[in-house]
Amino acid sequence: MLGLKSVIFPVCAALCAIAFLYKLLDVRKGSRDPALIALLAAFLCKGVSFVLSTPAVSAGVDRFSGVSNLGALGIHLMGGASSSAAFLIAIVHWVHPRDVARARTRMLLTATALCATAMLVLWWAGDDGSGQRSQHYLLQNAHRPVTAAYLLLYVTAFGAGLVEIIRLSLRYGKVSGRAWLRRGLHCTAAGAAAYLVYCLNRAWAVVAVQLDLAPLDWEAVTPLSNGIGITFLAAGLTMPSWGPRLSAARQRTDHFLAHQKLHRLWSDLCAASPNIALSPPERSRLVRFAPYDINYRLYRRVIEIQDGILALRPYMPEEPDGATADAEAALVAAAIDAKMREVELPEEPATVTSFVPSDVDYAGEVSRLVGVARAYSALVKQGQGGEQ
């Protein structure tokens, strides 16, 4: 079991360090965002507790200080009530008005200070004077009344904070207007639920020893629930920051791919009607695969394709209403061919109208044109194959 903790807890500590450093980037000179400060404090406390939870580290702390089980006290004070209160304070400032959040913050800080004081007293009173260190402090001493009281106070304070985190996260996650805040709160609730399993497992140890059971038999729950819990908490509580950036990056990627898919259609339309292009096609070939300013470049490409198709409408006798992508692509291909061969227009050309539906938004139009471009490229390839 010590081997499992020696692997999982350092990873958890590293995860807390990453989350702490990431949120530290949001600190601005003169900024005093209570939620940000609370998150930094929470990840710092959790990170320290995971470092101390690593068996070799906690043993080293006890040996260096000369105080047995001092590392265990640090784990419980930093990783229990203190961290859960800090996480809860951050969420409170997210979901409540400033005045309400400040009042609840004062209440949480007062309760945490009282709990820490009581735990310190019980830990000191529970020292049997032997000077012997316990590798599993809570489990090996759960049969002793004072340590049992210490354990129950620890898991009660920790668990109460987790229950409130779950309640607030689920309640306000349902009504949040920001998608990434909603996802973050739901992820946070999942992490708190995993930690709650750890608290229940620890509380059960007090009963288990009275039934002559060995709590160490299921001690694997501790590193596993902690690992899962901190992963979801770290992801959920930082998600409102990195989530929108992820969406923006995904959008840029989608726009880049759409830009490439539209190239053949756009290029042939430019050949038929050169005046539709803001930049010459020759210059566009040099920067076709460049990712810079891709949102604007895609927007220009959509406009230019629409203008190019509109310029070819006199060569299209059929009405575009209700046309599928394949049908529109066939009309465009035939019109480009007619224009390039300088086919004489009929005396009464077709009414110049657009294929663009009146009720489609920009994203829908990009998707529609990508379908037309795909069908057009297939037609061109098929035609080239027939010529060979």
Short mmCIF file of C-alpha atoms in Angstrom, two decimals:
data_model
loop_
_atom_site.label_atom_id
_atom_site.label_comp_id
_atom_site.label_asym_id
_atom_site.label_seq_id
_atom_site.Cartn_x
_atom_site.Cartn_y
_atom_site.Cartn_z
CA MET A 1 0.00 0.00 0.00
CA LEU A 2 2.87 2.36 0.77
CA GLY A 3 4.15 1.68 -2.73
CA LEU A 4 0.85 2.82 -4.28
CA LYS A 5 0.87 5.99 -2.19
CA SER A 6 4.50 6.64 -3.14
CA VAL A 7 3.43 6.79 -6.79
CA ILE A 8 0.00 8.44 -6.71
CA PHE A 9 0.59 11.14 -4.12
CA PRO A 10 3.64 12.73 -5.83
CA VAL A 11 1.62 12.82 -9.07
CA CYS A 12 -1.22 14.52 -7.21
CA ALA A 13 1.23 17.02 -5.73
CA ALA A 14 2.55 17.78 -9.22
CA LEU A 15 -1.02 18.27 -10.47
CA CYS A 16 -1.67 20.78 -7.69
CA ALA A 17 1.57 22.59 -8.53
CA ILE A 18 0.55 22.84 -12.18
CA ALA A 19 -2.89 24.17 -11.25
CA PHE A 20 -1.33 26.64 -8.79
CA LEU A 21 1.16 27.97 -11.34
CA TYR A 22 -1.52 28.18 -14.02
CA LYS A 23 -3.81 30.27 -11.82
CA LEU A 24 -0.82 32.33 -10.69
CA LEU A 25 -0.61 33.63 -14.27
CA ASP A 26 -4.01 35.28 -13.72
CA VAL A 27 -2.65 37.41 -10.89
CA ARG A 28 -2.32 41.02 -11.97
CA LYS A 29 -0.59 43.83 -10.14
CA GLY A 30 -3.04 45.25 -7.64
CA SER A 31 -5.60 42.52 -8.32
CA ARG A 32 -7.39 41.17 -5.26
CA ASP A 33 -9.87 38.74 -6.71
CA PRO A 34 -11.04 36.71 -3.66
CA ALA A 35 -11.93 33.66 -5.75
CA LEU A 36 -8.47 33.61 -7.33
CA ILE A 37 -6.72 34.03 -3.98
CA ALA A 38 -8.85 31.24 -2.50
CA LEU A 39 -7.99 28.91 -5.40
CA LEU A 40 -4.29 29.61 -5.04
CA ALA A 41 -4.51 28.91 -1.31
CA ALA A 42 -6.49 25.71 -1.92
CA PHE A 43 -4.05 24.29 -4.47
CA LEU A 44 -1.11 25.27 -2.27
CA CYS A 45 -2.61 23.54 0.78
CA LYS A 46 -3.53 20.48 -1.24
CA GLY A 47 -0.11 20.31 -2.85
CA VAL A 48 1.66 20.48 0.51
CA SER A 49 -0.63 17.81 1.93
CA PHE A 50 0.13 15.47 -0.98
CA VAL A 51 3.85 16.03 -0.56
CA LEU A 52 3.51 15.17 3.13
CA SER A 53 1.30 12.18 2.25
CA THR A 54 4.20 10.61 0.36
CA PRO A 55 5.44 8.04 2.92
CA ALA A 56 9.13 8.91 2.60
CA VAL A 57 8.44 12.62 3.04
CA SER A 58 6.22 12.30 6.12
CA ALA A 59 8.75 9.95 7.71
CA GLY A 60 11.50 12.47 6.96
CA VAL A 61 9.50 15.32 8.52
CA ASP A 62 8.97 13.32 11.71
CA ARG A 63 12.61 12.33 11.84
CA PHE A 64 13.89 15.86 11.17
CA SER A 65 11.52 17.52 13.68
CA GLY A 66 11.87 14.84 16.32
CA VAL A 67 8.08 14.88 16.74
CA SER A 68 6.31 11.63 15.90
CA ASN A 69 3.28 11.89 13.58
CA LEU A 70 3.83 15.59 12.91
CA GLY A 71 3.62 14.83 9.19
CA ALA A 72 0.17 13.27 9.70
CA LEU A 73 -1.02 16.43 11.44
CA GLY A 74 0.21 18.53 8.55
CA ILE A 75 -1.57 16.28 6.05
CA HIS A 76 -4.88 16.59 7.84
CA LEU A 77 -4.69 20.31 8.59
CA MET A 78 -3.58 21.30 5.09
CA GLY A 79 -5.41 18.73 3.01
CA GLY A 80 -8.65 18.50 4.97
CA ALA A 81 -10.66 21.38 6.38
CA SER A 82 -8.27 24.10 5.15
CA SER A 83 -8.24 23.07 1.50
CA SER A 84 -11.95 22.25 1.32
CA ALA A 85 -12.77 25.63 2.89
CA ALA A 86 -10.53 27.40 0.37
CA PHE A 87 -12.12 25.55 -2.55
CA LEU A 88 -15.56 26.37 -1.16
CA ILE A 89 -14.69 30.07 -0.75
CA ALA A 90 -13.71 30.25 -4.42
CA ILE A 91 -17.02 28.70 -5.51
CA VAL A 92 -18.97 30.94 -3.12
CA HIS A 93 -17.47 34.01 -4.81
CA TRP A 94 -18.38 32.59 -8.21
CA VAL A 95 -22.05 31.96 -7.47
CA HIS A 96 -23.03 34.57 -4.86
CA PRO A 97 -23.14 38.38 -4.80
CA ARG A 98 -20.10 40.04 -3.24
CA ASP A 99 -21.73 40.89 0.11
CA VAL A 100 -23.11 37.38 0.57
CA ALA A 101 -19.81 35.83 -0.47
CA ARG A 102 -17.85 37.96 2.00
CA ALA A 103 -20.15 37.03 4.87
CA ARG A 104 -19.89 33.32 4.08
CA THR A 105 -16.14 33.62 3.69
CA ARG A 106 -15.81 35.05 7.19
CA MET A 107 -17.96 32.24 8.55
CA LEU A 108 -15.91 29.59 6.74
CA LEU A 109 -12.60 31.03 7.92
CA THR A 110 -13.83 31.18 11.51
CA ALA A 111 -15.10 27.60 11.40
CA THR A 112 -11.85 26.40 9.83
CA ALA A 113 -9.73 28.13 12.48
CA LEU A 114 -11.80 26.58 15.28
CA CYS A 115 -11.61 23.16 13.67
CA ALA A 116 -7.83 23.42 13.21
CA THR A 117 -7.39 24.44 16.83
CA ALA A 118 -9.51 21.53 18.06
CA MET A 119 -7.60 19.09 15.85
CA LEU A 120 -4.27 20.38 17.14
CA VAL A 121 -5.42 19.93 20.74
CA LEU A 122 -6.72 16.41 20.10
CA TRP A 123 -3.56 15.43 18.21
CA TRP A 124 -1.42 16.65 21.12
CA ALA A 125 -3.67 14.95 23.69
CA GLY A 126 -3.58 11.72 21.74
CA ASP A 127 0.19 11.37 21.99
CA ASP A 128 0.87 8.28 24.07
CA GLY A 129 4.37 9.45 24.96
CA SER A 130 6.07 6.43 23.40
CA GLY A 131 7.74 8.47 20.68
CA GLN A 132 6.85 5.76 18.18
CA ARG A 133 5.74 6.88 14.72
CA SER A 134 2.68 5.30 13.07
CA GLN A 135 2.91 4.65 9.33
CA HIS A 136 -0.88 4.82 9.15
CA TYR A 137 -1.63 7.26 11.96
CA LEU A 138 -5.44 7.30 11.76
CA LEU A 139 -5.95 3.60 11.16
CA GLN A 140 -3.41 2.33 13.66
CA ASN A 141 -4.78 4.58 16.42
CA ALA A 142 -8.50 4.55 15.61
CA HIS A 143 -9.13 2.29 18.62
CA ARG A 144 -7.95 5.05 20.98
CA PRO A 145 -10.81 7.43 21.99
CA VAL A 146 -8.86 10.68 21.59
CA THR A 147 -7.50 9.75 18.16
CA ALA A 148 -10.95 8.50 17.14
CA ALA A 149 -12.37 11.91 18.09
CA TYR A 150 -9.57 13.58 16.10
CA LEU A 151 -10.35 11.38 13.10
CA LEU A 152 -14.09 12.04 13.24
CA LEU A 153 -13.57 15.80 13.58
CA TYR A 154 -11.18 15.74 10.62
CA VAL A 155 -13.51 13.81 8.28
CA THR A 156 -16.60 15.71 9.46
CA ALA A 157 -15.05 19.10 8.71
CA PHE A 158 -13.56 17.87 5.46
CA GLY A 159 -16.74 16.06 4.41
CA ALA A 160 -19.04 18.98 5.29
CA GLY A 161 -17.04 21.23 3.00
CA LEU A 162 -17.21 18.65 0.23
CA VAL A 163 -20.96 18.23 0.56
CA GLU A 164 -21.42 22.00 0.28
CA ILE A 165 -19.12 22.10 -2.75
CA ILE A 166 -21.23 19.40 -4.41
CA ARG A 167 -24.47 21.19 -3.55
CA LEU A 168 -23.37 24.59 -4.87
CA SER A 169 -21.71 23.14 -7.95
CA LEU A 170 -24.74 21.12 -9.00
CA ARG A 171 -27.23 23.84 -8.15
CA TYR A 172 -25.52 26.69 -9.96
CA GLY A 173 -24.05 24.51 -12.69
CA LYS A 174 -27.59 23.95 -13.99
CA VAL A 175 -28.35 27.65 -14.36
CA SER A 176 -24.97 29.04 -15.35
CA GLY A 177 -25.09 30.93 -18.63
CA ARG A 178 -21.41 30.30 -19.33
CA ALA A 179 -20.84 26.87 -20.84
CA TRP A 180 -17.34 26.35 -19.46
CA LEU A 181 -18.31 27.52 -15.97
CA ARG A 182 -21.19 25.04 -16.04
CA ARG A 183 -18.89 22.22 -17.13
CA GLY A 184 -16.31 23.25 -14.55
CA LEU A 185 -18.84 23.18 -11.72
CA HIS A 186 -20.08 19.74 -12.73
CA CYS A 187 -16.50 18.46 -12.91
CA THR A 188 -15.81 20.00 -9.49
CA ALA A 189 -18.84 18.21 -8.05
CA ALA A 190 -17.50 14.90 -9.37
CA GLY A 191 -14.11 15.54 -7.75
CA ALA A 192 -15.71 16.43 -4.41
CA ALA A 193 -17.81 13.25 -4.58
CA ALA A 194 -14.67 11.16 -5.06
CA TYR A 195 -13.10 12.82 -2.02
CA LEU A 196 -16.26 12.14 -0.05
CA VAL A 197 -15.64 8.42 -0.58
CA TYR A 198 -12.28 8.90 1.14
CA CYS A 199 -13.94 10.65 4.10
CA LEU A 200 -16.51 7.89 4.48
CA ASN A 201 -13.77 5.27 4.30
CA ARG A 202 -11.83 7.03 7.04
CA ALA A 203 -14.92 7.40 9.26
CA TRP A 204 -15.75 3.71 8.79
CA ALA A 205 -12.35 2.84 10.31
CA VAL A 206 -13.61 3.94 13.75
CA VAL A 207 -16.43 1.40 13.51
CA ALA A 208 -14.30 -1.27 11.84
CA VAL A 209 -11.77 -1.49 14.68
CA GLN A 210 -14.62 -2.01 17.14
CA LEU A 211 -15.76 -4.97 15.06
CA ASP A 212 -12.25 -6.43 15.00
CA LEU A 213 -11.91 -5.67 11.29
CA ALA A 214 -8.71 -4.43 9.67
CA PRO A 215 -9.22 -1.04 7.91
CA LEU A 216 -5.85 -1.47 6.19
CA ASP A 217 -7.42 -4.20 4.05
CA TRP A 218 -9.20 -1.54 1.98
CA GLU A 219 -6.64 1.25 2.31
CA ALA A 220 -6.25 1.32 -1.49
CA VAL A 221 -9.39 3.48 -1.44
CA THR A 222 -7.30 6.34 0.00
CA PRO A 223 -4.82 6.95 -2.85
CA LEU A 224 -7.38 6.10 -5.52
CA SER A 225 -10.13 8.40 -4.26
CA ASN A 226 -7.59 11.18 -3.62
CA GLY A 227 -6.12 10.81 -7.09
CA ILE A 228 -9.49 10.87 -8.81
CA GLY A 229 -10.77 13.66 -6.59
CA ILE A 230 -7.91 16.10 -7.11
CA THR A 231 -7.85 15.43 -10.85
CA PHE A 232 -11.49 16.43 -11.25
CA LEU A 233 -11.20 19.31 -8.79
CA ALA A 234 -8.13 20.77 -10.49
CA ALA A 235 -9.72 20.40 -13.92
CA GLY A 236 -13.10 21.75 -12.85
CA LEU A 237 -11.86 24.76 -10.90
CA THR A 238 -9.49 25.90 -13.66
CA MET A 239 -11.85 25.03 -16.53
CA PRO A 240 -13.50 28.49 -16.69
CA SER A 241 -10.03 29.86 -17.56
CA TRP A 242 -8.68 27.36 -20.08
CA GLY A 243 -11.99 26.12 -21.47
CA PRO A 244 -12.75 29.20 -23.63
CA ARG A 245 -9.19 29.11 -24.97
CA LEU A 246 -9.72 25.47 -25.91
CA SER A 247 -12.94 26.38 -27.72
CA ALA A 248 -11.18 29.20 -29.56
CA ALA A 249 -8.34 26.87 -30.59
CA ARG A 250 -10.84 24.29 -31.81
CA GLN A 251 -12.69 26.96 -33.77
CA ARG A 252 -9.46 28.13 -35.39
CA THR A 253 -8.66 24.53 -36.33
CA ASP A 254 -12.13 24.04 -37.83
CA HIS A 255 -11.81 27.30 -39.73
CA PHE A 256 -8.38 26.31 -41.04
CA LEU A 257 -9.71 22.97 -42.32
CA ALA A 258 -12.75 24.65 -43.88
CA HIS A 259 -10.45 27.19 -45.54
CA GLN A 260 -8.48 24.36 -47.16
CA LYS A 261 -11.60 22.51 -48.28
CA LEU A 262 -12.94 25.62 -50.00
CA HIS A 263 -9.69 26.30 -51.88
CA ARG A 264 -10.40 24.40 -55.12
CA LEU A 265 -13.86 25.88 -55.55
CA TRP A 266 -12.62 29.38 -54.72
CA SER A 267 -9.63 29.06 -57.04
CA ASP A 268 -11.77 28.05 -60.01
CA LEU A 269 -14.28 30.79 -59.29
CA CYS A 270 -11.41 33.32 -59.22
CA ALA A 271 -10.23 32.01 -62.58
CA ALA A 272 -13.70 32.62 -64.00
CA SER A 273 -14.22 35.99 -62.25
CA PRO A 274 -10.86 37.43 -61.10
CA ASN A 275 -12.40 40.60 -59.67
CA ILE A 276 -14.05 38.72 -56.78
CA ALA A 277 -10.73 38.19 -54.95
CA LEU A 278 -9.44 40.82 -52.54
CA SER A 279 -5.94 39.33 -52.87
CA PRO A 280 -4.63 37.80 -56.09
CA PRO A 281 -4.85 33.97 -56.17
CA GLU A 282 -1.11 33.84 -56.85
CA ARG A 283 -0.42 35.48 -53.51
CA SER A 284 -2.99 33.27 -51.79
CA ARG A 285 -1.11 30.15 -52.88
CA LEU A 286 1.93 31.30 -50.92
CA VAL A 287 0.01 31.66 -47.67
CA ARG A 288 -2.64 28.97 -48.17
CA PHE A 289 -1.41 26.79 -45.31
CA ALA A 290 -0.42 29.63 -42.98
CA PRO A 291 -2.53 29.56 -39.79
CA TYR A 292 -2.39 33.30 -39.06
CA ASP A 293 -5.61 35.39 -39.06
CA ILE A 294 -7.52 32.32 -40.19
CA ASN A 295 -10.92 33.53 -38.96
CA TYR A 296 -10.77 36.63 -41.17
CA ARG A 297 -9.32 34.72 -44.12
CA LEU A 298 -12.13 32.16 -43.99
CA TYR A 299 -14.69 34.97 -43.79
CA ARG A 300 -13.17 36.59 -46.90
CA ARG A 301 -13.15 33.25 -48.70
CA VAL A 302 -16.84 32.67 -47.97
CA ILE A 303 -17.74 36.16 -49.23
CA GLU A 304 -15.64 35.72 -52.36
CA ILE A 305 -17.17 32.32 -53.14
CA GLN A 306 -20.65 33.77 -52.72
CA ASP A 307 -19.72 36.66 -55.03
CA GLY A 308 -18.21 34.24 -57.55
CA ILE A 309 -21.32 32.04 -57.64
CA LEU A 310 -23.54 35.12 -57.91
CA ALA A 311 -21.47 36.34 -60.87
CA LEU A 312 -22.11 33.00 -62.61
CA ARG A 313 -25.88 33.01 -62.10
CA PRO A 314 -26.57 34.18 -65.67
CA TYR A 315 -24.99 30.91 -66.84
CA MET A 316 -27.27 28.85 -64.62
CA PRO A 317 -30.77 28.37 -66.05
CA GLU A 318 -32.07 26.36 -63.12
CA GLU A 319 -33.48 27.99 -60.02
CA PRO A 320 -31.37 27.38 -56.90
CA ASP A 321 -34.26 27.06 -54.46
CA GLY A 322 -33.96 23.84 -52.50
CA ALA A 323 -30.83 22.74 -54.38
CA THR A 324 -28.66 20.09 -52.76
CA ALA A 325 -24.89 20.42 -52.49
CA ASP A 326 -24.41 18.00 -55.40
CA ALA A 327 -26.93 19.88 -57.56
CA GLU A 328 -25.42 23.27 -56.77
CA ALA A 329 -21.91 21.95 -57.42
CA ALA A 330 -23.02 20.65 -60.82
CA LEU A 331 -24.56 24.01 -61.70
CA VAL A 332 -21.41 25.86 -60.59
CA ALA A 333 -19.14 23.50 -62.54
CA ALA A 334 -21.23 23.90 -65.69
CA ALA A 335 -21.34 27.67 -65.26
CA ILE A 336 -17.57 27.94 -64.77
CA ASP A 337 -17.03 25.84 -67.88
CA ALA A 338 -19.43 28.02 -69.87
CA LYS A 339 -17.83 31.22 -68.64
CA MET A 340 -14.29 30.01 -69.39
CA ARG A 341 -15.39 28.93 -72.93
CA GLU A 342 -17.04 32.35 -73.34
CA VAL A 343 -20.38 30.82 -74.18
CA GLU A 344 -22.78 33.48 -75.40
CA LEU A 345 -25.48 34.27 -72.87
CA PRO A 346 -29.12 33.86 -73.86
CA GLU A 347 -31.02 36.96 -74.92
CA GLU A 348 -33.02 36.76 -71.69
CA PRO A 349 -30.58 35.52 -69.04
CA ALA A 350 -31.83 33.98 -65.83
CA THR A 351 -32.61 36.27 -62.94
CA VAL A 352 -29.46 36.87 -60.92
CA THR A 353 -30.19 35.46 -57.46
CA SER A 354 -28.09 33.93 -54.75
CA PHE A 355 -27.92 30.37 -53.50
CA VAL A 356 -27.49 31.60 -49.91
CA PRO A 357 -30.58 30.70 -47.82
CA SER A 358 -32.06 33.68 -46.01
CA ASP A 359 -32.36 31.87 -42.68
CA VAL A 360 -28.82 30.44 -42.38
CA ASP A 361 -26.15 31.90 -40.08
CA TYR A 362 -22.45 32.24 -40.82
CA ALA A 363 -21.50 28.85 -39.37
CA GLY A 364 -24.29 27.21 -41.33
CA GLU A 365 -23.17 28.91 -44.52
CA VAL A 366 -19.58 27.73 -44.01
CA SER A 367 -20.86 24.18 -43.55
CA ARG A 368 -23.07 24.48 -46.63
CA LEU A 369 -20.26 25.79 -48.82
CA VAL A 370 -17.88 23.09 -47.59
CA GLY A 371 -20.44 20.53 -48.79
CA VAL A 372 -20.68 22.25 -52.16
CA ALA A 373 -16.89 22.48 -52.41
CA ARG A 374 -16.53 18.77 -51.62
CA ALA A 375 -19.08 17.84 -54.27
CA TYR A 376 -17.44 20.23 -56.76
CA SER A 377 -13.97 18.72 -56.20
CA ALA A 378 -15.42 15.24 -56.76
CA LEU A 379 -16.98 16.39 -60.04
CA VAL A 380 -13.72 17.94 -61.20
CA LYS A 381 -11.77 14.79 -60.39
CA GLN A 382 -14.37 12.68 -62.13
CA GLY A 383 -14.16 14.90 -65.19
CA GLN A 384 -10.39 14.73 -65.23
CA GLY A 385 -10.54 10.97 -65.00
CA GLY A 386 -12.93 10.84 -67.91
CA GLU A 387 -10.59 12.95 -70.06
CA GLN A 388 -7.74 10.54 -69.45
#
